[in-house]
Structures are given as C-alpha cells and as structure tokens.
Coordinates of C-alpha atoms in Angstrom, one line a residue:
M20 CA 0.4 -0.2 0.0
L21 CA 2.7 2.5 0.7
L22 CA 4.7 1.9 -2.3
F23 CA 1.5 2.2 -4.1
L24 CA 1.1 5.9 -2.7
R25 CA 4.8 6.8 -3.4
I26 CA 3.8 5.7 -7.1
L27 CA 0.9 7.6 -7.2
L28 CA 2.5 10.9 -5.5
G29 CA 5.2 10.8 -7.8
V30 CA 3.2 10.0 -10.9
T31 CA 0.6 13.3 -9.7
L32 CA 4.2 14.9 -9.9
I33 CA 4.9 14.6 -13.0
A34 CA 1.4 14.9 -14.3
I35 CA 1.5 18.6 -12.4
A36 CA 5.1 19.7 -13.9
L37 CA 4.0 18.7 -17.1
V38 CA 0.7 20.6 -17.4
W39 CA 2.7 23.2 -15.8
W40 CA 5.6 23.3 -18.7
L41 CA 2.4 23.2 -21.6
S42 CA 0.8 26.2 -19.9
A43 CA 4.0 28.2 -20.0
P44 CA 3.3 31.7 -21.8
V45 CA 5.6 31.6 -24.8
T46 CA 7.2 34.7 -25.4
L47 CA 8.1 36.5 -28.6
D48 CA 12.2 36.5 -29.7
K49 CA 13.5 39.9 -29.2
S50 CA 15.3 39.8 -32.1
K51 CA 12.6 39.6 -34.4
T52 CA 11.3 43.0 -34.1
Q53 CA 15.1 44.7 -33.2
A54 CA 16.0 44.8 -37.2
L55 CA 12.3 46.4 -37.3
P56 CA 12.9 49.8 -38.8
E57 CA 10.7 53.2 -37.7
G58 CA 6.9 52.2 -38.0
N59 CA 4.9 54.3 -40.6
P60 CA 2.1 55.7 -38.9
E61 CA 0.2 56.1 -42.3
A62 CA 0.4 52.8 -42.8
G63 CA -0.5 51.9 -39.7
A64 CA -3.8 54.0 -40.0
I65 CA -4.8 51.5 -43.0
V66 CA -3.8 48.4 -40.4
F67 CA -6.1 49.5 -37.8
A68 CA -8.9 50.4 -40.0
A69 CA -8.6 46.9 -41.2
A70 CA -7.8 45.1 -37.9
G71 CA -11.0 47.0 -36.5
C72 CA -8.9 48.1 -33.3
G73 CA -11.6 50.4 -32.6
S74 CA -14.6 48.6 -32.9
C75 CA -13.6 47.0 -29.9
H76 CA -11.7 49.1 -27.7
T77 CA -13.4 52.7 -28.4
A78 CA -15.5 52.8 -25.2
P79 CA -19.3 52.5 -26.1
D80 CA -20.2 56.2 -24.4
A81 CA -17.2 57.6 -26.4
E82 CA -18.4 60.7 -28.7
I83 CA -16.0 60.2 -31.7
S84 CA -14.7 63.3 -33.6
G85 CA -11.8 63.0 -35.2
A86 CA -9.1 60.8 -34.0
P87 CA -10.6 57.6 -32.0
V88 CA -9.8 57.6 -28.2
L89 CA -9.1 53.5 -27.7
S90 CA -10.4 54.4 -23.8
G91 CA -11.8 50.8 -23.3
G92 CA -15.0 49.6 -21.4
R93 CA -16.9 48.0 -23.7
R94 CA -18.8 44.4 -22.8
F95 CA -18.8 41.2 -24.6
P96 CA -21.0 39.1 -22.9
S97 CA -19.7 35.1 -23.6
P98 CA -20.9 31.3 -22.4
Y99 CA -17.4 32.5 -20.3
G100 CA -18.3 34.9 -18.4
T101 CA -18.2 39.2 -19.7
F102 CA -15.0 40.1 -21.1
V103 CA -14.6 43.7 -20.7
A104 CA -12.0 45.6 -23.5
P105 CA -8.8 47.3 -22.2
N106 CA -7.8 50.9 -22.5
I107 CA -5.4 50.7 -25.3
S108 CA -4.9 54.1 -25.6
P109 CA -1.5 55.8 -25.1
H110 CA -1.7 56.7 -22.2
P111 CA 1.3 55.5 -20.4
E112 CA -0.5 54.3 -16.9
H113 CA -4.1 53.2 -18.0
G114 CA -3.4 52.5 -21.8
I115 CA -0.2 50.7 -23.3
G116 CA 2.0 54.2 -24.0
D117 CA 5.2 52.4 -22.8
W118 CA 4.2 49.7 -24.4
S119 CA 7.1 48.8 -27.2
T120 CA 6.5 47.1 -30.7
H121 CA 7.6 43.4 -29.4
A122 CA 5.4 44.0 -26.7
L123 CA 2.4 44.5 -29.1
A124 CA 4.0 42.0 -31.4
Q125 CA 4.3 39.6 -28.5
A126 CA 0.7 41.0 -27.5
M127 CA -0.8 39.6 -31.4
Q128 CA 0.7 36.7 -32.2
N129 CA 1.6 35.3 -29.1
G130 CA -1.1 36.1 -26.4
V131 CA 1.2 37.5 -23.8
S132 CA 1.2 40.5 -21.7
P133 CA 4.1 42.4 -21.1
D134 CA 4.4 40.9 -17.6
G135 CA 4.6 37.2 -19.0
Q136 CA 0.2 36.8 -18.6
H137 CA -1.7 35.1 -20.9
Y138 CA -4.6 37.3 -22.8
F139 CA -7.9 35.8 -22.8
P140 CA -9.0 34.7 -26.7
A141 CA -11.6 37.2 -26.8
F142 CA -8.6 39.5 -27.8
P143 CA -8.7 37.5 -31.3
Y144 CA -4.8 36.5 -31.5
T145 CA -5.5 33.0 -32.8
S146 CA -6.5 35.4 -36.2
Y147 CA -3.5 38.3 -35.3
A148 CA -0.8 35.5 -34.9
N149 CA -0.6 35.7 -38.7
A150 CA -0.2 39.4 -38.9
T151 CA 3.4 40.3 -40.2
L152 CA 5.8 42.0 -37.8
D153 CA 6.3 44.9 -40.6
D154 CA 2.2 45.9 -39.8
I155 CA 2.3 45.7 -36.1
N156 CA 5.2 48.0 -36.0
D157 CA 3.4 50.1 -38.4
L158 CA 0.5 50.1 -36.2
H159 CA 2.3 50.7 -33.1
A160 CA 3.4 53.8 -35.0
Y161 CA 0.4 54.7 -35.3
L162 CA -1.5 53.8 -32.3
K163 CA 1.1 56.4 -30.9
T164 CA -0.2 59.2 -32.6
L165 CA -3.9 59.2 -30.7
P166 CA -5.3 61.1 -27.7
A167 CA -4.3 59.6 -24.6
S168 CA -7.4 58.2 -21.9
D169 CA -7.0 58.0 -18.1
R170 CA -9.8 55.9 -17.9
P171 CA -9.2 52.8 -15.9
N172 CA -9.0 49.6 -17.0
E173 CA -12.0 47.2 -15.7
P174 CA -11.9 43.4 -14.2
H175 CA -13.4 40.6 -16.8
N176 CA -16.3 39.4 -15.0
I177 CA -15.2 35.3 -15.4
G178 CA -16.0 32.4 -13.1
I179 CA -13.5 29.9 -12.4
P180 CA -12.4 27.9 -14.2
F181 CA -12.1 29.9 -16.8
S182 CA -10.4 32.8 -14.8
I183 CA -7.3 30.7 -14.5
R184 CA -5.1 32.4 -16.7
R185 CA -2.7 29.4 -16.8
G186 CA -5.3 27.0 -18.1
L187 CA -5.2 29.0 -21.4
G188 CA -1.6 28.1 -21.8
L189 CA -3.5 24.0 -22.6
W190 CA -6.1 26.3 -24.8
K191 CA -3.4 27.5 -27.1
Q192 CA -2.1 24.1 -27.3
L193 CA -5.0 23.4 -29.5
Y194 CA -6.6 26.5 -30.7
L195 CA -3.4 28.7 -31.1
R196 CA -2.1 27.6 -34.8
P197 CA -0.7 30.0 -37.0
G198 CA -1.5 29.4 -40.9
W199 CA -3.8 29.8 -43.0
V200 CA -7.4 27.9 -43.9
V201 CA -7.1 28.5 -47.4
E202 CA -3.4 26.7 -48.4
T203 CA -3.4 28.4 -51.3
A204 CA -4.3 31.7 -52.8
G205 CA -2.3 32.2 -55.5
E206 CA -3.1 35.7 -57.1
P207 CA -1.3 39.1 -54.9
E208 CA -5.0 40.4 -55.0
L209 CA -6.0 36.9 -53.6
E210 CA -3.0 36.6 -51.1
R211 CA -4.1 40.3 -49.8
G212 CA -7.2 39.4 -49.3
R213 CA -6.8 36.2 -47.7
Y214 CA -4.4 38.8 -45.2
L215 CA -7.3 41.1 -44.5
V216 CA -10.1 38.1 -43.8
E217 CA -7.6 35.4 -42.1
A218 CA -5.8 37.9 -40.2
L219 CA -6.2 40.9 -39.7
G220 CA -10.0 41.5 -40.4
H221 CA -10.0 38.3 -38.2
C222 CA -13.7 37.9 -40.3
A223 CA -13.2 33.8 -38.2
E224 CA -13.5 35.0 -35.2
C225 CA -17.3 36.4 -35.3
H226 CA -18.5 34.1 -38.0
T227 CA -16.9 30.8 -37.6
P228 CA -18.9 28.0 -34.9
R229 CA -17.0 27.6 -32.1
T230 CA -15.8 24.4 -30.4
A231 CA -17.4 23.0 -26.5
L232 CA -13.9 24.7 -25.3
G233 CA -14.5 28.2 -27.5
G234 CA -11.8 27.3 -30.1
L235 CA -12.7 28.3 -33.3
D236 CA -14.2 25.3 -35.7
R237 CA -12.2 25.5 -38.9
S238 CA -14.1 23.0 -40.4
A239 CA -17.2 25.0 -40.4
W240 CA -15.2 27.8 -41.4
L241 CA -16.9 31.6 -42.1
A242 CA -20.0 29.0 -41.4
G243 CA -22.4 31.4 -39.2
A244 CA -22.6 31.6 -35.5
P245 CA -23.8 33.5 -32.7

C-alpha cells in the first residue's frame, strides 16, 4: 500500500509538472523586432482600420470626433462570463503608452502580456498571429499618435475555472495555430484578400462556430455563429 501511494504521488507530481510546462506563456523572441525600422503611422492607420481595433476598444459612451479615443470599457458577454475591452490608448499608466513594438507584437501574435500573462482569446490573437511584424510595427506607430485616455481598466467578470489564466496555455496548445485555412491563394489580390480575412480582419472570430472549449471549428469555417 505504501509503495502504491509513493507511485501515485510520483505520477501526480510528474503530471502537475507536465501541465505547468505545457501551460507556460510562450514569449516572442526580441530579436524578431529589434531589426525593424521606425514604424510608419500612415501605413499603421490602414492596419488599424483593417484590424477593427476601434470597434472593440472605443468606449460605448464615447463621442468620436476625429481621432478615436481607445479608452476601452465595451462589454462582451459570452458563455464563459463577460469580457471588458481594455484601454489601449497611448496613456502610459492606464493604456499602452509605454509598450514597445515588441510588446504589441507579443500580445497580438502570442496572446501574452508584457508581464508574461496569458490574454483571454476574446482578444483575437488566434487570427492576429498571422499578422506580419511590419504591419504590427506600423500599427504601433499609429497608435502612438492617438489621444491618450486616463480611463482605468475594468476587470473581466469570468468565473472559475475559466478565470485561471494559466489554463489558457493548454487552450493555446489546441487552438493557437498560425497558418492559413485557405492554403493556396495564388494571385497577389487573393493573397491580400486572404490576409485581410484570416489575419487582420479576423472575420472568423465572429463568423465561425466554436467548439465546446471556445476554439474555432475550422471544419465549419465562416459558416456563421451567434
């Protein structure tokens, strides 16, 4: 009996260590962004429009006149709880004003915050993972030109176990898979269209059904969803 308990304890510890390793946040290699030139805010404005940043991160009670104020606060109810869009204006404390291009790229491509925490996939990084670093660099340059907002971020209202961010590392093992659904596009216009649909525009995030775990069901790509 004692031997059995020791074996059980050993197997349990190994399983816990394996889960901890598989669920660890994967960060972006800094060398991938160090060689990038200075971002072009005019090109970044096009990326911003294609990516739809303003539709989620502009406060629902904001009056838009001119440049958008990305103060966050919009709520997104889901089967897992209610997510609240954060402030992504260039405010250094409440927004992302102190973020580098690397921090933005890590968030968009890996779904990982500057302090190494998993982001919830209400932030569509499963699509943004296909965005190019050049576009992210230009987007970062454009975001810095927008008005800053001191609106504090609000916490998500997510219940256990979905609120355990470490578990998102296991979710990413299943669903964060960069690559194209339409594997061959051919002509440059089709390549650009695929990039807009599958990466920046993240059309599938709303228009594709999801599995019981909240991942995109690629077998029903763009077939409609709630």
